[in-house]
Amino acid sequence: AALHSRATNMSLRATVCNLAGEIVVGPSEFQRPVLGSQLRSWLRAVVSRHFRLAHGHHLVVEKPLHIGELDEEEVLLNIVFLQNLCVVTWGFRHSGGDSSAVAHRLAAGVTSIT
């Protein structure tokens, strides 16, 4: 829920909740524009697990975070904790399903598959 106030307010109060709606961190004040890297650094200082941070339907990344109008002074972010995940491939060898040539690249550190 956003609180609305004066359009001259250049700060933003951020609260981070898990998917159950429980507050994990915050609220904390930031100066606009708020960078995704700034928010993630703030969280890394208190959260030791791997996570993804989202605002609405968007992952929070390095770009400046544009949240609502300038009169919005509070924002709710969602944190998703990541577990140790693995990549599983399957399919027929003659149809591209054999991943043995790239298995070493899929063993660890995969951040996305396109």
PDB file of C-alpha atoms in Angstrom:
ATOM      1  CA  ALA A   1       0.000   0.000   0.000  1.00  0.00           C
ATOM      2  CA  ALA A   2       1.352   3.393  -0.940  1.00  0.00           C
ATOM      3  CA  LEU A   3       1.056   6.527   1.156  1.00  0.00           C
ATOM      4  CA  HIS A   4       0.602   9.748  -0.800  1.00  0.00           C
ATOM      5  CA  SER A   5       1.992  13.105   0.297  1.00  0.00           C
ATOM      6  CA  ARG A   6       3.740  16.182  -1.108  1.00  0.00           C
ATOM      7  CA  ALA A   7       5.162  15.967  -4.642  1.00  0.00           C
ATOM      8  CA  THR A   8       8.384  17.596  -3.373  1.00  0.00           C
ATOM      9  CA  ASN A   9       9.393  14.557  -1.304  1.00  0.00           C
ATOM     10  CA  MET A  10      12.610  13.149  -2.803  1.00  0.00           C
ATOM     11  CA  SER A  11      12.928  10.221  -0.416  1.00  0.00           C
ATOM     12  CA  LEU A  12      11.397   6.793  -0.637  1.00  0.00           C
ATOM     13  CA  ARG A  13      10.733   4.436   2.272  1.00  0.00           C
ATOM     14  CA  ALA A  14      11.172   0.778   1.295  1.00  0.00           C
ATOM     15  CA  THR A  15       9.929  -2.309   3.121  1.00  0.00           C
ATOM     16  CA  VAL A  16      10.782  -5.833   1.991  1.00  0.00           C
ATOM     17  CA  CYS A  17       8.366  -8.725   2.628  1.00  0.00           C
ATOM     18  CA  ASN A  18       8.579 -12.410   1.844  1.00  0.00           C
ATOM     19  CA  LEU A  19       5.838 -14.136  -0.144  1.00  0.00           C
ATOM     20  CA  ALA A  20       3.947 -14.904   3.075  1.00  0.00           C
ATOM     21  CA  GLY A  21       3.655 -11.139   3.675  1.00  0.00           C
ATOM     22  CA  GLU A  22       6.042 -11.087   6.645  1.00  0.00           C
ATOM     23  CA  ILE A  23       8.411  -8.115   6.883  1.00  0.00           C
ATOM     24  CA  VAL A  24      12.003  -9.243   6.295  1.00  0.00           C
ATOM     25  CA  VAL A  25      13.716  -5.829   6.323  1.00  0.00           C
ATOM     26  CA  GLY A  26      12.658  -2.239   6.709  1.00  0.00           C
ATOM     27  CA  PRO A  27      11.266   0.185   6.431  1.00  0.00           C
ATOM     28  CA  SER A  28      14.344   2.154   5.422  1.00  0.00           C
ATOM     29  CA  GLU A  29      14.734   5.545   3.705  1.00  0.00           C
ATOM     30  CA  PHE A  30      16.404   6.012   0.296  1.00  0.00           C
ATOM     31  CA  GLN A  31      17.000   9.105  -1.823  1.00  0.00           C
ATOM     32  CA  ARG A  32      15.533   9.091  -5.349  1.00  0.00           C
ATOM     33  CA  PRO A  33      16.339   7.720  -7.843  1.00  0.00           C
ATOM     34  CA  VAL A  34      16.666   4.395  -6.064  1.00  0.00           C
ATOM     35  CA  LEU A  35      18.990   1.972  -7.831  1.00  0.00           C
ATOM     36  CA  GLY A  36      18.397  -1.763  -7.840  1.00  0.00           C
ATOM     37  CA  SER A  37      22.036  -2.304  -6.859  1.00  0.00           C
ATOM     38  CA  GLN A  38      21.522  -0.007  -3.866  1.00  0.00           C
ATOM     39  CA  LEU A  39      18.538  -2.045  -2.677  1.00  0.00           C
ATOM     40  CA  ARG A  40      20.338  -5.358  -3.159  1.00  0.00           C
ATOM     41  CA  SER A  41      23.414  -4.108  -1.243  1.00  0.00           C
ATOM     42  CA  TRP A  42      21.135  -2.974   1.578  1.00  0.00           C
ATOM     43  CA  LEU A  43      19.604  -6.467   1.709  1.00  0.00           C
ATOM     44  CA  ARG A  44      22.905  -8.350   1.430  1.00  0.00           C
ATOM     45  CA  ALA A  45      24.023  -6.598   4.617  1.00  0.00           C
ATOM     46  CA  VAL A  46      21.262  -8.348   6.588  1.00  0.00           C
ATOM     47  CA  VAL A  47      20.247 -11.387   4.497  1.00  0.00           C
ATOM     48  CA  SER A  48      22.773 -14.186   4.069  1.00  0.00           C
ATOM     49  CA  ARG A  49      20.745 -16.328   1.629  1.00  0.00           C
ATOM     50  CA  HIS A  50      20.564 -15.950  -2.151  1.00  0.00           C
ATOM     51  CA  PHE A  51      17.505 -14.002  -3.208  1.00  0.00           C
ATOM     52  CA  ARG A  52      15.660 -12.207  -5.981  1.00  0.00           C
ATOM     53  CA  LEU A  53      13.950  -8.902  -5.330  1.00  0.00           C
ATOM     54  CA  ALA A  54      10.763  -7.863  -7.105  1.00  0.00           C
ATOM     55  CA  HIS A  55       8.573  -4.793  -7.314  1.00  0.00           C
ATOM     56  CA  GLY A  56       5.194  -5.657  -8.747  1.00  0.00           C
ATOM     57  CA  HIS A  57       5.783  -7.958 -11.705  1.00  0.00           C
ATOM     58  CA  HIS A  58       9.375  -6.810 -12.303  1.00  0.00           C
ATOM     59  CA  LEU A  59      12.687  -8.052 -10.938  1.00  0.00           C
ATOM     60  CA  VAL A  60      14.765  -5.301  -9.374  1.00  0.00           C
ATOM     61  CA  VAL A  61      17.949  -4.935 -11.420  1.00  0.00           C
ATOM     62  CA  GLU A  62      20.708  -2.332 -11.837  1.00  0.00           C
ATOM     63  CA  LYS A  63      18.528   0.270 -13.572  1.00  0.00           C
ATOM     64  CA  PRO A  64      17.021   3.135 -11.545  1.00  0.00           C
ATOM     65  CA  LEU A  65      13.864   1.965  -9.867  1.00  0.00           C
ATOM     66  CA  HIS A  66      10.959   4.138 -10.972  1.00  0.00           C
ATOM     67  CA  ILE A  67       8.144   3.586  -8.527  1.00  0.00           C
ATOM     68  CA  GLY A  68       4.881   5.431  -9.056  1.00  0.00           C
ATOM     69  CA  GLU A  69       4.609   9.151  -8.949  1.00  0.00           C
ATOM     70  CA  LEU A  70       6.899  11.507  -7.046  1.00  0.00           C
ATOM     71  CA  ASP A  71       4.237  11.819  -4.365  1.00  0.00           C
ATOM     72  CA  GLU A  72       4.574   8.106  -3.534  1.00  0.00           C
ATOM     73  CA  GLU A  73       6.712   7.980  -0.425  1.00  0.00           C
ATOM     74  CA  GLU A  74       6.487   4.302   0.525  1.00  0.00           C
ATOM     75  CA  VAL A  75       6.960   1.110  -1.482  1.00  0.00           C
ATOM     76  CA  LEU A  76       6.589  -2.577  -0.727  1.00  0.00           C
ATOM     77  CA  LEU A  77       9.104  -4.954  -2.334  1.00  0.00           C
ATOM     78  CA  ASN A  78       8.963  -8.748  -2.371  1.00  0.00           C
ATOM     79  CA  ILE A  79      11.922 -11.001  -1.709  1.00  0.00           C
ATOM     80  CA  VAL A  80      12.113 -14.584  -2.953  1.00  0.00           C
ATOM     81  CA  PHE A  81      14.747 -16.763  -1.349  1.00  0.00           C
ATOM     82  CA  LEU A  82      16.523 -19.121  -3.728  1.00  0.00           C
ATOM     83  CA  GLN A  83      17.473 -22.622  -2.800  1.00  0.00           C
ATOM     84  CA  ASN A  84      20.231 -24.706  -4.289  1.00  0.00           C
ATOM     85  CA  LEU A  85      18.788 -25.409  -7.702  1.00  0.00           C
ATOM     86  CA  CYS A  86      19.983 -27.644 -10.481  1.00  0.00           C
ATOM     87  CA  VAL A  87      19.500 -27.766 -14.237  1.00  0.00           C
ATOM     88  CA  VAL A  88      17.861 -30.857 -15.679  1.00  0.00           C
ATOM     89  CA  THR A  89      17.836 -31.476 -19.427  1.00  0.00           C
ATOM     90  CA  TRP A  90      16.073 -34.216 -21.360  1.00  0.00           C
ATOM     91  CA  GLY A  91      15.105 -35.206 -24.844  1.00  0.00           C
ATOM     92  CA  PHE A  92      16.138 -37.438 -27.707  1.00  0.00           C
ATOM     93  CA  ARG A  93      19.829 -37.293 -28.610  1.00  0.00           C
ATOM     94  CA  HIS A  94      19.141 -36.887 -32.346  1.00  0.00           C
ATOM     95  CA  SER A  95      16.748 -33.966 -31.623  1.00  0.00           C
ATOM     96  CA  GLY A  96      19.143 -31.875 -29.546  1.00  0.00           C
ATOM     97  CA  GLY A  97      18.386 -33.515 -26.181  1.00  0.00           C
ATOM     98  CA  ASP A  98      21.994 -34.564 -25.482  1.00  0.00           C
ATOM     99  CA  SER A  99      23.538 -31.933 -23.178  1.00  0.00           C
ATOM    100  CA  SER A 100      26.714 -33.860 -22.355  1.00  0.00           C
ATOM    101  CA  ALA A 101      28.854 -31.395 -24.375  1.00  0.00           C
ATOM    102  CA  VAL A 102      27.791 -28.512 -22.115  1.00  0.00           C
ATOM    103  CA  ALA A 103      27.250 -30.414 -18.854  1.00  0.00           C
ATOM    104  CA  HIS A 104      30.273 -28.720 -17.234  1.00  0.00           C
ATOM    105  CA  ARG A 105      28.697 -25.291 -17.940  1.00  0.00           C
ATOM    106  CA  LEU A 106      25.381 -26.370 -16.398  1.00  0.00           C
ATOM    107  CA  ALA A 107      26.914 -27.808 -13.213  1.00  0.00           C
ATOM    108  CA  ALA A 108      27.019 -24.545 -11.216  1.00  0.00           C
ATOM    109  CA  GLY A 109      26.524 -20.821 -11.427  1.00  0.00           C
ATOM    110  CA  VAL A 110      23.666 -20.856 -13.946  1.00  0.00           C
ATOM    111  CA  THR A 111      21.695 -17.633 -13.622  1.00  0.00           C
ATOM    112  CA  SER A 112      19.465 -17.929 -16.677  1.00  0.00           C
ATOM    113  CA  ILE A 113      18.723 -20.202 -19.616  1.00  0.00           C
ATOM    114  CA  THR A 114      17.416 -18.807 -22.885  1.00  0.00           C
TER     115      THR A 114
END
